[in-house]
XYZ file of N, CA and C in Angstrom:
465
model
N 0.822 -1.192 0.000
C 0.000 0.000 0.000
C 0.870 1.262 0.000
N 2.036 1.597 0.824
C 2.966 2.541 0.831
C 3.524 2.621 -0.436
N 3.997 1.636 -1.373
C 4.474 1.618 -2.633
C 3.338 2.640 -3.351
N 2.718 2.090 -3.230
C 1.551 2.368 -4.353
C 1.343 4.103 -4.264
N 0.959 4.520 -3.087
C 0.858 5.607 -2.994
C 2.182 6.636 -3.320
N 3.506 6.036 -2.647
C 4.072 6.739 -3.158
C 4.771 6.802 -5.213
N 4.404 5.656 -5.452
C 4.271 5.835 -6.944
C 3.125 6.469 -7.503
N 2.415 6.763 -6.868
C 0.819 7.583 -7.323
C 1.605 9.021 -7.018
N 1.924 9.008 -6.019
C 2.060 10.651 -5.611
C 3.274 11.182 -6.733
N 4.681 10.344 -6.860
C 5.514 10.768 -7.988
C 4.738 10.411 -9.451
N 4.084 10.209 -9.841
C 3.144 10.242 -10.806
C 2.402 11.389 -11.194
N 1.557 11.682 -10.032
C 0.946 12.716 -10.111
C 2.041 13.897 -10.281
N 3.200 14.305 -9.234
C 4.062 15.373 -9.475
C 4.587 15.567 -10.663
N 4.794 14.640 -11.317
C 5.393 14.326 -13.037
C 4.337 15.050 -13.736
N 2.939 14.363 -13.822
C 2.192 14.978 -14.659
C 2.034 16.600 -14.593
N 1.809 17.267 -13.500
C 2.203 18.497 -13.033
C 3.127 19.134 -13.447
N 4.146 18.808 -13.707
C 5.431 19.622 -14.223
C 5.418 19.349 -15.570
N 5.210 18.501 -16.209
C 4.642 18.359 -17.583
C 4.060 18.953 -18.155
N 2.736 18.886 -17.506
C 1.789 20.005 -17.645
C 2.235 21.593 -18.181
N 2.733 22.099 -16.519
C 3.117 23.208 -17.084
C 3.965 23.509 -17.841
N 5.350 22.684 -18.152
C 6.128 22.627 -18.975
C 5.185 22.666 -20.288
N 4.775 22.386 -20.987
C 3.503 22.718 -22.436
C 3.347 23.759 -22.052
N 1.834 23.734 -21.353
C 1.940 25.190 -21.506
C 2.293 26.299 -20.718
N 3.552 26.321 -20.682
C 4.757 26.882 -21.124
C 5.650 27.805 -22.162
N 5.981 26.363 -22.834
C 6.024 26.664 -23.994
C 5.208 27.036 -25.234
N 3.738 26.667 -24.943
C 2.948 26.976 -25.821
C 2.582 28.392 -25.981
N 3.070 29.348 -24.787
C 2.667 30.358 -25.040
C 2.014 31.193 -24.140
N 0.936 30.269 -23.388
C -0.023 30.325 -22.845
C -0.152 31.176 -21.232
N 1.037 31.020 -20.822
C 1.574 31.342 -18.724
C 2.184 32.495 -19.263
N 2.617 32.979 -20.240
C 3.710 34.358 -20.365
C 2.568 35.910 -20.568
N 1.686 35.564 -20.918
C 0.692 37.445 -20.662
C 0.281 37.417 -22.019
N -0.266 38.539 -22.072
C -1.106 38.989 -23.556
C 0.069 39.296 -24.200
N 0.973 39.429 -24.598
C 1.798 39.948 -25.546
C 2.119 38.891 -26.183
N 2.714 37.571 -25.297
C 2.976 36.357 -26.090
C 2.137 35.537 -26.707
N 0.912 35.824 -25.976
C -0.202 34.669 -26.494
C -1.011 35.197 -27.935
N -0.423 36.935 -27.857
C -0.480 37.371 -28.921
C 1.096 37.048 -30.530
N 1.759 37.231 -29.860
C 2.767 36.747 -30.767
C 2.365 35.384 -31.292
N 2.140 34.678 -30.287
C 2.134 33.130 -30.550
C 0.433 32.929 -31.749
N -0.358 33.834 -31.471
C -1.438 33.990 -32.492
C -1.271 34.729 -33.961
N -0.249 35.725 -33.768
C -0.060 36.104 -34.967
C 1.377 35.413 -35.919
N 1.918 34.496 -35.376
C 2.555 33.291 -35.659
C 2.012 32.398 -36.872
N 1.098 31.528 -35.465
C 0.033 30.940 -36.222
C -0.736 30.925 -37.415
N -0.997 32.373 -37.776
C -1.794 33.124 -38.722
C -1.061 33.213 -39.611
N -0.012 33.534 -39.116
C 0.735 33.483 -40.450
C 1.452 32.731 -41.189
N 1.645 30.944 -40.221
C 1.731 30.275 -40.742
C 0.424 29.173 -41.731
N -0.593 29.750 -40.964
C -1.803 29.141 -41.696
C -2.358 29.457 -42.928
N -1.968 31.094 -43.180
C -2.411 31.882 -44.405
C -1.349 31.725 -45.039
N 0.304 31.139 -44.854
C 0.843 31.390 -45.393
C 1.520 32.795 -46.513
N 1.937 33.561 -45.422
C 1.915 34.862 -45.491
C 3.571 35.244 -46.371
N 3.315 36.137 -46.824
C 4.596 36.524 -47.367
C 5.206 37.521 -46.259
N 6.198 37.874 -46.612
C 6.716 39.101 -45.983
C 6.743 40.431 -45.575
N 5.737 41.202 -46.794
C 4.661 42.218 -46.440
C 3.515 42.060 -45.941
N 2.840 40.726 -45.715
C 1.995 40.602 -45.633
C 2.432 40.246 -43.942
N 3.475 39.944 -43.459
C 3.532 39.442 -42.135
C 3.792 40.982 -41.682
N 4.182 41.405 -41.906
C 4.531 43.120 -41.805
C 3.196 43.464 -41.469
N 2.390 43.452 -42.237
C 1.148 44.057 -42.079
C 0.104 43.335 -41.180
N 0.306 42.021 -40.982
C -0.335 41.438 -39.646
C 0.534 41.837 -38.313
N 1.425 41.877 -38.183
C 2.359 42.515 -37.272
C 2.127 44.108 -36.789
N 1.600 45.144 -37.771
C 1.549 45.930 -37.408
C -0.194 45.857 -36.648
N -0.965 45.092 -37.391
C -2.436 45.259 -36.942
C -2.003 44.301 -35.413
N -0.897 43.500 -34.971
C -1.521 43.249 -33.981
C -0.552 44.011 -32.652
N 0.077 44.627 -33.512
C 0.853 46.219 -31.934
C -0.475 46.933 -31.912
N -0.793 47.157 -32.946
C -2.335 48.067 -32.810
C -3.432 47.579 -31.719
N -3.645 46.661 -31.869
C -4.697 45.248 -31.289
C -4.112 45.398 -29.456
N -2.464 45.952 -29.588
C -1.819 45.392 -28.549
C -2.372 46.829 -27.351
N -2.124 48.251 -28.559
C -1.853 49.334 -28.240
C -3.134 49.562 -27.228
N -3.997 49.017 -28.210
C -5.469 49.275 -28.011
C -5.931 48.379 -26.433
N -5.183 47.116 -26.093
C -5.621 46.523 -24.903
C -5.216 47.281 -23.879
N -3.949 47.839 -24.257
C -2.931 48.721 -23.037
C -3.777 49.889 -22.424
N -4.180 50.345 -23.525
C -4.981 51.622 -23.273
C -6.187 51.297 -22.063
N -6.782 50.302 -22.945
C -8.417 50.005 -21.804
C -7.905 49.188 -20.589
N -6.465 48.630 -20.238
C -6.497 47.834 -19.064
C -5.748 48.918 -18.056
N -5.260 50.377 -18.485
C -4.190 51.305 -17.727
C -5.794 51.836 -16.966
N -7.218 51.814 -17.671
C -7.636 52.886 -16.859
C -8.463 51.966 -16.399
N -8.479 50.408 -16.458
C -9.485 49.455 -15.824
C -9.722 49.550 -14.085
N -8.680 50.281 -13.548
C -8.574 50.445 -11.882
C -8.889 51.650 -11.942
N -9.261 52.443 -12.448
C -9.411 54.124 -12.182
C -11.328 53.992 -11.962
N -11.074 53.088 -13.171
C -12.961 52.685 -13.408
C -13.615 51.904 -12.350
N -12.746 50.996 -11.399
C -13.396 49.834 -10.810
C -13.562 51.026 -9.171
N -12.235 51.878 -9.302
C -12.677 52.879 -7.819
C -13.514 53.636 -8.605
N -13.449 54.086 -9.240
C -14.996 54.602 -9.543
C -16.197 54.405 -9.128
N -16.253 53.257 -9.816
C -17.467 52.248 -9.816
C -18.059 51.992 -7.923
N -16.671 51.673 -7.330
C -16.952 50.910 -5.898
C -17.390 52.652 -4.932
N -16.496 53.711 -5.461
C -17.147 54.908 -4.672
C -18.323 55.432 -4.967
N -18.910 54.856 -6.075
C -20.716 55.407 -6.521
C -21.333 54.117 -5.686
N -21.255 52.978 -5.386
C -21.990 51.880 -5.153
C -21.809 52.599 -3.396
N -20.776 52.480 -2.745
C -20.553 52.906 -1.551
C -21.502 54.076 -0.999
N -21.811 54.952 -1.950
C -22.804 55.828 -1.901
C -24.239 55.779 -1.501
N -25.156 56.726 -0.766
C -26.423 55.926 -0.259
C -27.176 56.271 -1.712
N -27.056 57.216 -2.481
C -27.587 56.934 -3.932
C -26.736 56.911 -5.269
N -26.797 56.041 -6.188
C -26.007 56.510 -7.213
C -26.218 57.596 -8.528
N -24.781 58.288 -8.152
C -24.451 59.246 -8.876
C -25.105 58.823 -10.566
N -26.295 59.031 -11.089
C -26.784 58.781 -12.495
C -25.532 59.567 -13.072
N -25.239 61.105 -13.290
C -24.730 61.370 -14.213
C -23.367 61.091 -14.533
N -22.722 60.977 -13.024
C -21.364 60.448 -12.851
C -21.426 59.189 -13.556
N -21.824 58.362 -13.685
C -22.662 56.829 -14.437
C -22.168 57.418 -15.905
N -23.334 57.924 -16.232
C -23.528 58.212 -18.014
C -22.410 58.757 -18.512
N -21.824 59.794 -17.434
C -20.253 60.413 -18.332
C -19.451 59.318 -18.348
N -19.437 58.282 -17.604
C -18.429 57.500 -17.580
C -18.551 56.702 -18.565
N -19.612 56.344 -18.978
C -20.066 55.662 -19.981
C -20.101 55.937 -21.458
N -20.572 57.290 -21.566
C -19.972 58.692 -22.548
C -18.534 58.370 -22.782
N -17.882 58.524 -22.083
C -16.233 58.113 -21.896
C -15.911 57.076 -22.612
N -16.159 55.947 -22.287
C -15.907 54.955 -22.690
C -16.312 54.810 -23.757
N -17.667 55.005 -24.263
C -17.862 54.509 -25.528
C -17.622 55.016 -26.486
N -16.869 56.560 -25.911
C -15.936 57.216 -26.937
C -14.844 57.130 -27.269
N -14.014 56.315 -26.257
C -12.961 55.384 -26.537
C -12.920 54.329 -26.856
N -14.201 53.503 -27.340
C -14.020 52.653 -28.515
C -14.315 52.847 -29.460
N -15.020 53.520 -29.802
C -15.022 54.948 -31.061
C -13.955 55.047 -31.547
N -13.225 55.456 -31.137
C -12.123 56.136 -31.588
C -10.812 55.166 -31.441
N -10.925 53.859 -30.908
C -10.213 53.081 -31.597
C -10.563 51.947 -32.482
N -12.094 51.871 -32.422
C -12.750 50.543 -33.258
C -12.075 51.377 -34.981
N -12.340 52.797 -35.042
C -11.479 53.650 -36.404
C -10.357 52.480 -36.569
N -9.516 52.631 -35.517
C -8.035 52.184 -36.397
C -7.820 51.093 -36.312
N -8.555 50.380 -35.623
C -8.489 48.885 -35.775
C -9.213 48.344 -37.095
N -10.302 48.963 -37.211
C -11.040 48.743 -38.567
C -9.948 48.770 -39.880
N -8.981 50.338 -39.722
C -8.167 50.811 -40.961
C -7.327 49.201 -40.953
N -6.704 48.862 -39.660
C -5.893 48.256 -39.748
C -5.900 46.629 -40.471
N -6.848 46.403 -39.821
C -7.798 44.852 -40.168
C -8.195 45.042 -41.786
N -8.183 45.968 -42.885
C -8.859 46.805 -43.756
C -7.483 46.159 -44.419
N -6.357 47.282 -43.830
C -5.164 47.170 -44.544
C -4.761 45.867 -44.461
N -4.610 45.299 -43.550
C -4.000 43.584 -43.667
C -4.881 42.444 -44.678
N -5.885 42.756 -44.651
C -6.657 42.277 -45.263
C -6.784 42.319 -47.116
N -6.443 43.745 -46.846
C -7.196 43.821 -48.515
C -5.568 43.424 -49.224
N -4.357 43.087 -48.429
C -2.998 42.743 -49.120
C -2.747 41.527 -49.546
N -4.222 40.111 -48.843
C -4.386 38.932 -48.800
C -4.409 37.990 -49.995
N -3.813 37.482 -50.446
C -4.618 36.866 -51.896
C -6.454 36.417 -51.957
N -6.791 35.721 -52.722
C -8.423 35.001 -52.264
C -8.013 33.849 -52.001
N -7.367 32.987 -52.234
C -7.307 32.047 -51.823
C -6.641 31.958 -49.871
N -5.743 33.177 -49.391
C -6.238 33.590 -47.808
C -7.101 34.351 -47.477
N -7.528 35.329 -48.134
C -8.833 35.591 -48.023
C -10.007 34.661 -47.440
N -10.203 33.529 -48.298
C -11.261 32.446 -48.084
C -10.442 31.290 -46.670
N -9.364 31.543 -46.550
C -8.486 30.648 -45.029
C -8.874 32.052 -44.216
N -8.833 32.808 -44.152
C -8.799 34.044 -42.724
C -10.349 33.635 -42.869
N -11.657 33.620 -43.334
C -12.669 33.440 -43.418
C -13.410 33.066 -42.707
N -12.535 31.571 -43.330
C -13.229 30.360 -42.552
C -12.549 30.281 -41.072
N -11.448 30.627 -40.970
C -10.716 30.468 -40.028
C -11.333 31.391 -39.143
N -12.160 32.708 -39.127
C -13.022 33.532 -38.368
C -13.809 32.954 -37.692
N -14.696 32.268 -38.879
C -16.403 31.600 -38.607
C -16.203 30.750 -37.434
N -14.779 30.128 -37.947
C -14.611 28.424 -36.792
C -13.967 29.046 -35.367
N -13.788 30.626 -35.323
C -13.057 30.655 -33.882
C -13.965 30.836 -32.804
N -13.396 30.130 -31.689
C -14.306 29.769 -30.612
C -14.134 31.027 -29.819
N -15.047 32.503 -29.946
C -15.224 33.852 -29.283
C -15.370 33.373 -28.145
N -14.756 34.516 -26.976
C -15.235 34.129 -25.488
C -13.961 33.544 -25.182
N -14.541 32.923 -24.318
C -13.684 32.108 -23.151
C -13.563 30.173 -23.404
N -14.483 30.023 -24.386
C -14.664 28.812 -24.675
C -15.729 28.414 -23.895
N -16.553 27.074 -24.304
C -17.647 26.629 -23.564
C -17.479 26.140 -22.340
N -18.336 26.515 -21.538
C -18.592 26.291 -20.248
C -19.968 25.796 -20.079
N -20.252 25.066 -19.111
C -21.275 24.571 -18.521
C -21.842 24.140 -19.585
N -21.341 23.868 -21.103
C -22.269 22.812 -22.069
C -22.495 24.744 -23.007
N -22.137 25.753 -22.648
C -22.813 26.697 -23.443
C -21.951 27.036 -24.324
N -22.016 27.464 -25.137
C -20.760 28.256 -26.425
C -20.720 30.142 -26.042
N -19.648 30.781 -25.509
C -19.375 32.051 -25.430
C -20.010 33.027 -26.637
N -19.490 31.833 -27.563
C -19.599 32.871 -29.267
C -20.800 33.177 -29.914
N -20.979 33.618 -31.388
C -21.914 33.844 -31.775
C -22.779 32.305 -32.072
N -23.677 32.048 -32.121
C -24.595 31.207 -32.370
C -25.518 31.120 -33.627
C-alpha cells in the first residue's frame, strides 16, 4: 500500500510539471503579448503569409496590442470609480452616463483604427487567404470557450 501511494504521488508530481512545462512553452503562462505573438505566428503560418503581408499582420496586432494597453491602464481608475458610486447611499446617475460617454468614446475612436488596420492587412491577402482568414473567423471559438455545455460565441 505505501508503494503504491508513493508511486501515485511521484506520478501525479510528473504529470504536473509536464503540464506546465507545455503550456509553457505553448505560449499560454507568459501574458497577452505572447499569447499574442504566438497567435499572430500561427496566422501566419496558416495563411501562409509573405513578408509584407507578415509586416502588415504585425503591425495590426501592436495596434490590437496598443489598443488593450490603453483600456487595461484605466481598468482600476474605473473599478474605484465604480466601488465609490456603489458605496454611496444613492447613485451618482450622471457620474454613471459620463463615464459611460467616456468609454464609448474610446471605442469609437479606436474601433477607427483597428477597422483601418484589419482593412489594410486584409485587402494585401490573396483570395485564396482571403477564403483561409474566413473560414478560419467563422470556426473561432469567441469568449472564453464553452462552459457549462454553453458556447461564449456567436450562435
Amino acid at each position: 500500500m505505501k508503494t503504491f501511494l508513493i508511486v501515485s504521488l511521484i506520478a501525479a508530481v510528473l504529470l504536473g510539471i509536464t503540464g506546465a512545462v507545455f503550456a509553457k512553452n505553448k505560449g499560454f503562462c507568459q501574458g497577452a503579448e505572447s499569447k499574442m505573438g504566438w497567435m499572430m505566428e500561427r496566422m501566419g503560418k496558416r495563411l501562409d503569409l509573405d513578408e509584407a503581408q507578415k509586416a502588415s499582420l504585425g503591425t495590426l496586432g501592436d495596434k490590437l496590442m496598443t489598443i488593450r494597453e490603453s483600456f487595461v491602464q484605466d481598468r482600476e481608475q474605473h473599478r474605484e470609480a465604480i466601488g465609490e458610486m456603489l458605496a454611496a447611499p444613492q447613485l451618482d446617475r450622471a457620474l454613471a452616463e459620463s463615464m459611460l460617454a467616456e468609454r464609448q468614446q474610446k471605442f469609437a475612436e479606436h474601433g477607427q483604427t483597428l477597422i483601418n488596420a484589419f482593412a489594410d492587412f486584409s485587402d494585401g491577402l490573396r483570395p485564396e487567404q482571403r477564403a483561409t482568414l474566413a473560414e478560419t473567423i467563422k470556426d473561432f471559438p469567441f469568449g472564453h470557450g464553452p462552459r457549462f455545455g454553453r458556447s461564449h460565441g456567436p450562435m
